[in-house]
mmCIF file of C-alpha atoms in Angstrom:
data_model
loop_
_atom_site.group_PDB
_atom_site.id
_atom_site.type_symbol
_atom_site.label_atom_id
_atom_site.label_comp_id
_atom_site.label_asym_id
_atom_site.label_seq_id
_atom_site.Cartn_x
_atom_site.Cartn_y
_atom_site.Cartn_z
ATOM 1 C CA UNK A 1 133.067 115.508 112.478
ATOM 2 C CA UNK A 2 132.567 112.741 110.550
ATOM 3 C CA UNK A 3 129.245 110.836 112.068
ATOM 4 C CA UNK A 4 127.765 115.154 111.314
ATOM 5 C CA UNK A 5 127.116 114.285 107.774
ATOM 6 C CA UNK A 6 125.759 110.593 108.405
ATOM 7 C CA UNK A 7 122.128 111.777 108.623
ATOM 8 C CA UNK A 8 122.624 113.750 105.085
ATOM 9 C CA UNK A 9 122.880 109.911 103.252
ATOM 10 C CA UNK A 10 119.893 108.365 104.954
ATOM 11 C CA UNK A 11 117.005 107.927 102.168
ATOM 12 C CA UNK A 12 114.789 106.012 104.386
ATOM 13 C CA UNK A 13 113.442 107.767 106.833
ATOM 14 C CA UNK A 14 113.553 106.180 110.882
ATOM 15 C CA UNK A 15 110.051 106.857 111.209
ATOM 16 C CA UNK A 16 107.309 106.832 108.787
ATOM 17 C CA UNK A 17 103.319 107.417 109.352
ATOM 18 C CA UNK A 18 101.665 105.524 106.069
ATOM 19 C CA UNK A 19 98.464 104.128 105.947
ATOM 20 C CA UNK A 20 98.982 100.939 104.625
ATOM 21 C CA UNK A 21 95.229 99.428 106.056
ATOM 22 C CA UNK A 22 93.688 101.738 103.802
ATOM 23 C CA UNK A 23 94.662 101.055 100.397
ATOM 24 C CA UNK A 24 94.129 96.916 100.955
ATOM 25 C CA UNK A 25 91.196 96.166 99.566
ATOM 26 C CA UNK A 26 92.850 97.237 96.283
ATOM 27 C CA UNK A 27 96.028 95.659 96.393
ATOM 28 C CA UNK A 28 94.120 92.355 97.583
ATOM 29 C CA UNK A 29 92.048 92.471 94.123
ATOM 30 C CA UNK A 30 95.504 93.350 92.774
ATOM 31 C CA UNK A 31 97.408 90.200 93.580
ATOM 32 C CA UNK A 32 94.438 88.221 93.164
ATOM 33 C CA UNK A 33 94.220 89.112 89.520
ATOM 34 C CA UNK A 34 98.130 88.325 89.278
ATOM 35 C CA UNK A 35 97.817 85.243 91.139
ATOM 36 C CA UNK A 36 94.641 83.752 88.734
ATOM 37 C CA UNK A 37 96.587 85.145 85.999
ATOM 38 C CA UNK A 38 99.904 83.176 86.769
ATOM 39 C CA UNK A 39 97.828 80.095 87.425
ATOM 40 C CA UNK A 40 96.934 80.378 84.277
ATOM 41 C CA UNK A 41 100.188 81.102 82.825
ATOM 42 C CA UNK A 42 101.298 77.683 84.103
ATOM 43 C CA UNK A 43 98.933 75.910 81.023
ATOM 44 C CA UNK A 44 99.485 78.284 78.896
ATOM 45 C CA UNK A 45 102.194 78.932 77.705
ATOM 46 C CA UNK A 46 103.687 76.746 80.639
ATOM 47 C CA UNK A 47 106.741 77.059 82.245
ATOM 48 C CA UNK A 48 110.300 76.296 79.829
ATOM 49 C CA UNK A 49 111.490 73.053 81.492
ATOM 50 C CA UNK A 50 115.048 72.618 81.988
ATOM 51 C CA UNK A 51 116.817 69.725 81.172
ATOM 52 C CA UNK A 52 116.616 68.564 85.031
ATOM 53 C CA UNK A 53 112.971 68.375 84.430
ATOM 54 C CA UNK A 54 112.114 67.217 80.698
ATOM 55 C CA UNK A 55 115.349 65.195 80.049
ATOM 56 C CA UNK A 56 118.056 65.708 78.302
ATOM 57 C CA UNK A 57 121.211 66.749 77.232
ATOM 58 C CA UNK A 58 123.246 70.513 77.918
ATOM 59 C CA UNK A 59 126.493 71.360 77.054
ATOM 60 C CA UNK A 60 128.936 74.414 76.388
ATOM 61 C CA UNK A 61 130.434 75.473 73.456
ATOM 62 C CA UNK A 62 133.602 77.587 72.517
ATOM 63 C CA UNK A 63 134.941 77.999 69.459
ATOM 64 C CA UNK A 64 138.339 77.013 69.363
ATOM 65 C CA UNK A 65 140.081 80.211 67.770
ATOM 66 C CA UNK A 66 138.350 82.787 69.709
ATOM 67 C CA UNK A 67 135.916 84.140 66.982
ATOM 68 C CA UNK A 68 132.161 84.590 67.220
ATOM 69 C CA UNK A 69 130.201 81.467 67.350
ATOM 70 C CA UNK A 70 126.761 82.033 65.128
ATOM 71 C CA UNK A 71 124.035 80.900 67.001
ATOM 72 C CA UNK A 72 121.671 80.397 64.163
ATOM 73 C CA UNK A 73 124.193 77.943 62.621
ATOM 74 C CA UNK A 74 124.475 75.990 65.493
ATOM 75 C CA UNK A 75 120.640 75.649 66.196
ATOM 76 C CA UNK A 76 120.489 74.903 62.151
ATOM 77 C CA UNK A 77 123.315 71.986 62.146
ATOM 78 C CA UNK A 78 121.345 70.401 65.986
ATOM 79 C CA UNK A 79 117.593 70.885 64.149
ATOM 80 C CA UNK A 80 118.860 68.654 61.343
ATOM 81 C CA UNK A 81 119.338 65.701 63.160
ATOM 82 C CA UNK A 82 115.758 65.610 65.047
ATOM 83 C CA UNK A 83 116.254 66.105 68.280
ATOM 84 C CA UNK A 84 113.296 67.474 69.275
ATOM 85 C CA UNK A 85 113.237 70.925 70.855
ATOM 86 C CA UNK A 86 116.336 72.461 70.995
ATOM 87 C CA UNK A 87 117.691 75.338 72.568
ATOM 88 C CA UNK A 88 120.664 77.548 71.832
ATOM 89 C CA UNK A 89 121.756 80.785 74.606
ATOM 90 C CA UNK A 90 124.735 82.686 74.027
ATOM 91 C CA UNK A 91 126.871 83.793 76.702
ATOM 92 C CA UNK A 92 128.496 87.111 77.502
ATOM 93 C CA UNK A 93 131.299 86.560 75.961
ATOM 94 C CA UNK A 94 129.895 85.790 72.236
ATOM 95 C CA UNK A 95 132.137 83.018 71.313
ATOM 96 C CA UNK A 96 130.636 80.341 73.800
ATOM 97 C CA UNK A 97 126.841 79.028 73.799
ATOM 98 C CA UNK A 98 124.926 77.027 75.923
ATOM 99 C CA UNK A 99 123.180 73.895 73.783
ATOM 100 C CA UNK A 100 119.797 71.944 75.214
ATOM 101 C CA UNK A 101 118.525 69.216 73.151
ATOM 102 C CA UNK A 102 116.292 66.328 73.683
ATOM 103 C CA UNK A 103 117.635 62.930 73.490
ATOM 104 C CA UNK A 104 115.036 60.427 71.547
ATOM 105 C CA UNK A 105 113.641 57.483 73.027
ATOM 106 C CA UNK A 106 115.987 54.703 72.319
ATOM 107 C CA UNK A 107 118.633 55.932 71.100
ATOM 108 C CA UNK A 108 122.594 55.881 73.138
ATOM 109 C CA UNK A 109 123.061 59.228 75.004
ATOM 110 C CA UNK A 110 126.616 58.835 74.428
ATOM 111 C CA UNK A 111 125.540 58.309 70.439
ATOM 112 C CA UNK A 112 123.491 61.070 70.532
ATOM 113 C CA UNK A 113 125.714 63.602 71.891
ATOM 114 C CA UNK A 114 128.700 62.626 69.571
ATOM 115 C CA UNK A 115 126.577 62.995 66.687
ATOM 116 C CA UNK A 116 125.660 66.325 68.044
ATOM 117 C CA UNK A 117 128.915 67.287 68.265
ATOM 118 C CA UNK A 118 130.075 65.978 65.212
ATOM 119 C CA UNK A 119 127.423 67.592 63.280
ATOM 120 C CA UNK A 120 128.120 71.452 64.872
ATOM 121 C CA UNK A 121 131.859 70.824 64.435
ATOM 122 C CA UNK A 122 130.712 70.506 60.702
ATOM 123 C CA UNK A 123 128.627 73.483 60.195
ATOM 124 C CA UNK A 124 130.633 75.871 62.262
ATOM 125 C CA UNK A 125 133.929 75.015 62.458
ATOM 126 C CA UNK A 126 136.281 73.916 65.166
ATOM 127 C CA UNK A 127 134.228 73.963 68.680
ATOM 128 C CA UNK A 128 135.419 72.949 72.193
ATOM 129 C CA UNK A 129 132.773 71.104 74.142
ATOM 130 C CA UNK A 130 132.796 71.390 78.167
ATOM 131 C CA UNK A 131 130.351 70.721 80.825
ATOM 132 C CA UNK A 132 128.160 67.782 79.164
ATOM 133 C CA UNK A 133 125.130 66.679 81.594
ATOM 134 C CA UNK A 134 122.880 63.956 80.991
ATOM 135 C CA UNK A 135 119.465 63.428 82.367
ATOM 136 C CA UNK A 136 117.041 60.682 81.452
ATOM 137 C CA UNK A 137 113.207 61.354 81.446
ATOM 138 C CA UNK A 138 112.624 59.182 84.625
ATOM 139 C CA UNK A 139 114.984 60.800 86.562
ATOM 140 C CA UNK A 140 113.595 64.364 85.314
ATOM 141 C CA UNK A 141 110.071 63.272 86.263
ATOM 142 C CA UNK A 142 111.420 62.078 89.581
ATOM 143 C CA UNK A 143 113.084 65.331 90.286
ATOM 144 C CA UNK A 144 110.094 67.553 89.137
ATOM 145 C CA UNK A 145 107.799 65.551 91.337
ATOM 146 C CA UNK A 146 110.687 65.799 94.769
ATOM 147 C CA UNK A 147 110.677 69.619 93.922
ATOM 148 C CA UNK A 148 107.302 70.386 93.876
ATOM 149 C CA UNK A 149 106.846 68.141 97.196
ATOM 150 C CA UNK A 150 109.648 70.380 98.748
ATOM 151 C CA UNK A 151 107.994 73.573 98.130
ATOM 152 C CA UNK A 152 104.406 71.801 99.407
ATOM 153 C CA UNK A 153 106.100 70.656 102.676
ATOM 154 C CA UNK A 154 107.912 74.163 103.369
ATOM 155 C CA UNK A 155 104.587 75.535 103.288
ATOM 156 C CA UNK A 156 103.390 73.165 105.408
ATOM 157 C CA UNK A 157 105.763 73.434 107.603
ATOM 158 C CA UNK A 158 105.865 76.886 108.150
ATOM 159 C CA UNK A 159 102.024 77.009 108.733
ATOM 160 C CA UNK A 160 102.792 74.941 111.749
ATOM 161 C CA UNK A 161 105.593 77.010 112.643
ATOM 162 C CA UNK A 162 103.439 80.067 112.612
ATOM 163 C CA UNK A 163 100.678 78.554 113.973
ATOM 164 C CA UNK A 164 102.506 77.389 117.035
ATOM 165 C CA UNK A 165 104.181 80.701 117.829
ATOM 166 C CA UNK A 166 101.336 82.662 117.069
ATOM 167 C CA UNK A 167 97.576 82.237 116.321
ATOM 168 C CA UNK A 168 95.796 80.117 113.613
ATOM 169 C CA UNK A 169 95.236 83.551 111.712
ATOM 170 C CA UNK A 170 98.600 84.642 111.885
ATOM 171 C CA UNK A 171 99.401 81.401 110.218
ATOM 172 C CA UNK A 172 96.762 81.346 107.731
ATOM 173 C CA UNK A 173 97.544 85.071 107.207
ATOM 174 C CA UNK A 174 101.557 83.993 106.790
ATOM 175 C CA UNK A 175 100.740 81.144 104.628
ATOM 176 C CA UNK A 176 98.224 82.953 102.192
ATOM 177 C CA UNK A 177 101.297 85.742 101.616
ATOM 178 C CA UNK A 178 103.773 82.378 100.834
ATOM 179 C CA UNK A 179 101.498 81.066 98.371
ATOM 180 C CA UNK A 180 101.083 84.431 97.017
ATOM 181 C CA UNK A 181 104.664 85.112 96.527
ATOM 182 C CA UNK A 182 105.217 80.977 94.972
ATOM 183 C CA UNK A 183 102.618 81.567 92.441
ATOM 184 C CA UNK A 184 104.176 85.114 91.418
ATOM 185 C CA UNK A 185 107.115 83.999 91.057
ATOM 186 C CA UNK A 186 106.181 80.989 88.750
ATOM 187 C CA UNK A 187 104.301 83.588 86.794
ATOM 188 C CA UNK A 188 107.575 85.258 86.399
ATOM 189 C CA UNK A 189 109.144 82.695 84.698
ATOM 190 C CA UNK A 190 106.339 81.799 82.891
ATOM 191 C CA UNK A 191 106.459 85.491 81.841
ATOM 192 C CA UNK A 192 109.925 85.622 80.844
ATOM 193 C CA UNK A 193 110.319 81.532 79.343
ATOM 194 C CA UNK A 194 112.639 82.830 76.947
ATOM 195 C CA UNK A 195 115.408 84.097 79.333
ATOM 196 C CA UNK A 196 113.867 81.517 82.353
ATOM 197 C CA UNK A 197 113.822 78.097 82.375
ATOM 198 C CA UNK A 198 112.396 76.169 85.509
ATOM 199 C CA UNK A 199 115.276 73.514 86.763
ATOM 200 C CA UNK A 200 116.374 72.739 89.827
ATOM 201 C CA UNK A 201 117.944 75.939 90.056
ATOM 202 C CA UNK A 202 114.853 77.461 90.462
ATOM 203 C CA UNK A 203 113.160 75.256 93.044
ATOM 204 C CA UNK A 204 115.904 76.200 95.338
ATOM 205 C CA UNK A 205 115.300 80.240 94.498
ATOM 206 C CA UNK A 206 111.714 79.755 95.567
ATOM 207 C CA UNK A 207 112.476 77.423 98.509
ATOM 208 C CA UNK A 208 114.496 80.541 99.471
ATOM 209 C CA UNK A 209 111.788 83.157 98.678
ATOM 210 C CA UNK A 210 109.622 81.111 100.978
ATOM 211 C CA UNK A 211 112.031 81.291 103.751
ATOM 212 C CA UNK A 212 112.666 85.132 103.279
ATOM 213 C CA UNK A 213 108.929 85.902 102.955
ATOM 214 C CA UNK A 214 108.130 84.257 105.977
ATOM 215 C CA UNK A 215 111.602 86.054 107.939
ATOM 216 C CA UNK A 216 109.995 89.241 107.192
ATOM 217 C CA UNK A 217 106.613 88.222 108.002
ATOM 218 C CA UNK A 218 107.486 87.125 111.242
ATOM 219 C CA UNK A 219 108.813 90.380 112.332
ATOM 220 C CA UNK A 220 105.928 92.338 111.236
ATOM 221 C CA UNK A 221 103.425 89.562 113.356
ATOM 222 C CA UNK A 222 106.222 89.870 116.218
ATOM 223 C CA UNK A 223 105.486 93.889 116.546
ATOM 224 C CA UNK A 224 102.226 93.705 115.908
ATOM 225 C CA UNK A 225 101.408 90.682 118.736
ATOM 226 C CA UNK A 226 103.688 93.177 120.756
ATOM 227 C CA UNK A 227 101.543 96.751 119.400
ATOM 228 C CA UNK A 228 97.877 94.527 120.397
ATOM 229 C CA UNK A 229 99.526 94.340 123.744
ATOM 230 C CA UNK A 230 100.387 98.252 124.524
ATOM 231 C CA UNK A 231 97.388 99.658 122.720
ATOM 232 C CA UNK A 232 94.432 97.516 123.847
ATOM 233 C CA UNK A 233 91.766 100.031 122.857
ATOM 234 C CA UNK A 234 93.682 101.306 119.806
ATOM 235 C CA UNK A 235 91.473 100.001 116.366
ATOM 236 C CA UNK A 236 93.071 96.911 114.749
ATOM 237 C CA UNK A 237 93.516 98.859 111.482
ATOM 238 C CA UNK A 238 95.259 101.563 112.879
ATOM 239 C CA UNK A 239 97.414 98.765 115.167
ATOM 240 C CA UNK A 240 98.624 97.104 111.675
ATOM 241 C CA UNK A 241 99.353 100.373 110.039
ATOM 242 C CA UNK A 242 101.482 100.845 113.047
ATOM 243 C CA UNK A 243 103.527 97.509 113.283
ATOM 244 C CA UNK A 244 104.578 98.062 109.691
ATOM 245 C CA UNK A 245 105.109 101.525 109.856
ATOM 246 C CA UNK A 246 107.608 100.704 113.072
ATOM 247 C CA UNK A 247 109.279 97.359 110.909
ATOM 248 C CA UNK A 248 109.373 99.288 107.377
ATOM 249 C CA UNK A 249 112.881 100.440 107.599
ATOM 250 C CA UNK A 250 114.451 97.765 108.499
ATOM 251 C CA UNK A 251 112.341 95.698 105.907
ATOM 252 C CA UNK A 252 113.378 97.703 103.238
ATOM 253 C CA UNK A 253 117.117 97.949 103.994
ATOM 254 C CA UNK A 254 117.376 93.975 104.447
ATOM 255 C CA UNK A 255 115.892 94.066 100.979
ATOM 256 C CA UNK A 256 117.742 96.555 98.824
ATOM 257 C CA UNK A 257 120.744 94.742 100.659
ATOM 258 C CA UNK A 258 120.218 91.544 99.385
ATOM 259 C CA UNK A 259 119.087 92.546 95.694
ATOM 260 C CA UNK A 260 122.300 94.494 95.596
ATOM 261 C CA UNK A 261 124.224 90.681 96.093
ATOM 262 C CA UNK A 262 121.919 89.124 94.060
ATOM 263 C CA UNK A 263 122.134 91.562 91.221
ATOM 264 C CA UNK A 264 125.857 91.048 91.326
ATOM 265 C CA UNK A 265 125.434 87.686 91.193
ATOM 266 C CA UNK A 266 123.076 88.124 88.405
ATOM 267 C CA UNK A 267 126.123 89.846 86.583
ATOM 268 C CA UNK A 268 129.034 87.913 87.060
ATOM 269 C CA UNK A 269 127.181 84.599 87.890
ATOM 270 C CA UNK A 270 127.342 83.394 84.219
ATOM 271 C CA UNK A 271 124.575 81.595 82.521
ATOM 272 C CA UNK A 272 123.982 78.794 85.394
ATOM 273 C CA UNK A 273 123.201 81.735 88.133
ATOM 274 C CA UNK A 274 121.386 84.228 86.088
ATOM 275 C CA UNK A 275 118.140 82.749 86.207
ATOM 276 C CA UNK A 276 118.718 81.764 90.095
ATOM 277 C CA UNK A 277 119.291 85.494 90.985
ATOM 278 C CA UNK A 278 116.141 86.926 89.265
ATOM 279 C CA UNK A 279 113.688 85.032 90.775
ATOM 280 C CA UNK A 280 115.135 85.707 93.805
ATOM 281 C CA UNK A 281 115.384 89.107 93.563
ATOM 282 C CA UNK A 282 111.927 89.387 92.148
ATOM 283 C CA UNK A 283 110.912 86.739 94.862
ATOM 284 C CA UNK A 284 112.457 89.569 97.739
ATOM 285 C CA UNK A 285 110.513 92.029 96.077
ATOM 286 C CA UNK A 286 107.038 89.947 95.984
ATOM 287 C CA UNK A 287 107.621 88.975 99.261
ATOM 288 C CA UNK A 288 108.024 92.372 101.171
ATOM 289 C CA UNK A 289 104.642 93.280 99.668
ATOM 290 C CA UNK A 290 102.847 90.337 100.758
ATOM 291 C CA UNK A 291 103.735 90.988 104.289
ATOM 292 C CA UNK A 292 102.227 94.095 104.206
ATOM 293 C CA UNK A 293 99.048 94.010 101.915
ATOM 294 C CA UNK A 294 98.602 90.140 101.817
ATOM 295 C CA UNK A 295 99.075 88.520 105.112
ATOM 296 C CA UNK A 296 98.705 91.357 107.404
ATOM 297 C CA UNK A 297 95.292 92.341 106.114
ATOM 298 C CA UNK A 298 94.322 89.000 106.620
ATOM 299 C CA UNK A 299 94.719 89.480 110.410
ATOM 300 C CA UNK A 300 91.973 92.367 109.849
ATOM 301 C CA UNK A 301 89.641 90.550 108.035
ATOM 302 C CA UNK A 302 89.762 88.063 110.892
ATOM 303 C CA UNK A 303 89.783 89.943 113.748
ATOM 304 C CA UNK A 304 91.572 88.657 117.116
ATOM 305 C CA UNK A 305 90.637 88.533 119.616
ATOM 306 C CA UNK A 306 92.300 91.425 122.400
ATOM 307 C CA UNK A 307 92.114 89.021 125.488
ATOM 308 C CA UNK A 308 94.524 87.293 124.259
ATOM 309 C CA UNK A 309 97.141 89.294 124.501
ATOM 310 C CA UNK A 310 96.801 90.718 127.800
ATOM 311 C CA UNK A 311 99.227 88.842 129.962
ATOM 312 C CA UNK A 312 101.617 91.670 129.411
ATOM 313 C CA UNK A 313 99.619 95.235 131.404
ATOM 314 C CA UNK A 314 101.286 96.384 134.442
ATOM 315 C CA UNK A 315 100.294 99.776 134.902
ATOM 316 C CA UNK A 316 103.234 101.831 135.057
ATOM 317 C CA UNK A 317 104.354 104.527 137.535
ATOM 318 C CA UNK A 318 105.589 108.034 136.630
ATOM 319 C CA UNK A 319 108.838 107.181 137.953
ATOM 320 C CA UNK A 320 109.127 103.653 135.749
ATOM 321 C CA UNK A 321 108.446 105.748 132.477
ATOM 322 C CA UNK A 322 111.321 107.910 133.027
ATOM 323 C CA UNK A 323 113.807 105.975 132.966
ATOM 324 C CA UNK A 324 115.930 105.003 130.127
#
């Protein structure tokens, strides 16, 4: 009695007959607009650096008595002592803050972050201070150059992977729809610098868009190597539309699954996760797309070749194809 009802809560339908193949050519000139667009995006207005990357100081404030700490005042009493850009988020609960400041050259970081302290203690009142980090330019350089060489040699890397298990289009197909889905996301937090800041944080979001983009890429190229197989005089266009049509559910599902984690995480993350959880979510998003109007299409515009993928056509009996 109670699996009768189960069929009543299914949105997505099992099946599904859309012509994806068809509507390509403007989705292509679509993301290739975005893409050029958040390329550009990167120079101007550029990406807001964390601290991991530009150097720095961060720290938390409370105020000691519960009340609500003013923001303004706190950006006012940092501002006065020259320390470069400086950067003041409140938190949910609106008695604690998160302060970023620049530390200047030659000057103690220990100095410099007592004065800080001293000085906001002044203006606002009694503050507690908690989770202090330090990072000198150097090391910030050093880390923004070892993060963008981690997302170069993922790509890499799974260009050979895809490559190897597949064709050389597949793999230029798969690898066009992870560069696609990098850049997007950097426009995103290009687009939204004042809630987004890029830190290391975020290099491990997109190293995990990457690996998620090409997950779900793989199993569309995985039903369509097995759909150029069983229909050998079907048209390639119609053979794509089918391979995603026959994936789609499952695509989608593994997708609203994970948003639904990450938007908790999002929530109740606090400050440190927030920005983590958006890109991913909007990376899960991006990438879902780009398997189905960036790297598949590819494989059309290419062609393969049918020969290929022959090794699999036994002719099959009457009696074979009725069994289970």
């Amino acid at each position: 009695m109670a699996m009768s009802w189960w069929p009543l809560i299914k949105i997505i339908p099992i099946k599904t007959n859309l012509q994806f193949v068809r509507f390509a050519r403007f989705f292509g000139v679509l993301s290739a607009v975005l893409c050029i667009a958040s390329v550009g995006s990167l120079f101007y207005p550029g990406m807001n650096m964390g601290i991991d990357f530009r150097g720095g100081a961060a720290m938390e404030l409370t105020t000691a008595d519960g009340r609500v700490l003013d923001l303004e005042q706190v950006r006012s009493a940092v501002d006065g002592l020259g320390m470069g850009d400086v950067g003041v988020q409140g938190i949910d609960d609106d008695s604690s803050a998160i302060l970023r400041f620049q530390i200047p050259e030659g000057q103690a970081q220990a100095a410099v972050v007592s004065q800080v302290q001293t000085a906001i203690t002044a203006e606002v009142g009694a503050v507690t201070y908690s989770g202090v980090s330090i990072v000198g330019s150097k090391v910030s350089g050093e880390l923004f150059m070892s993060g963008l060489l981690a997302l170069g040699a993922a790509i890499v890397l799974m260009f050979a992977y895809i490559w190897f298990r597949f064709e050389p289009q597949f793999g230029f197909g798969a690898v066009a729809g992870l560069v696609h889905d990098v850049i997007l996301v950097f426009g995103l937090i290009v687009l939204f610098r004042d809630r987004l800041e890029f830190n290391l944080n975020m290099v491990a979001a997109i190293l995990t868009v990457i690996g998620y983009s090409m997950n779900d890429t793989v199993v569309v190229f995985d039903r369509l190597r097995e759909n150029l197989r069983k229909y050998k005089t079907m048209p390639l266009r119609e053979v794509i539309d089918l391979s995603i049509n026959e994936t789609l559910s499952r695509t989608i599902i593994t997708g609203i699954t994970a948003i639904m984690v990450l938007a908790a995480l999002a929530v109740f993350g606090g400050v440190a996760l927030f920005g983590f959880s958006i890109a991913l979510m909007a990376g899960i998003i991006i990438g879902t797309y780009s398997s189905v109007y960036v790297a598949a299409p590819i494989i059309l515009l290419w062609g393969v070749k049918r020969g290929e993928f022959a090794e699999e056509a036994k002719p099959i009996t009457l009696g074979a194809a009725s069994r289970p």
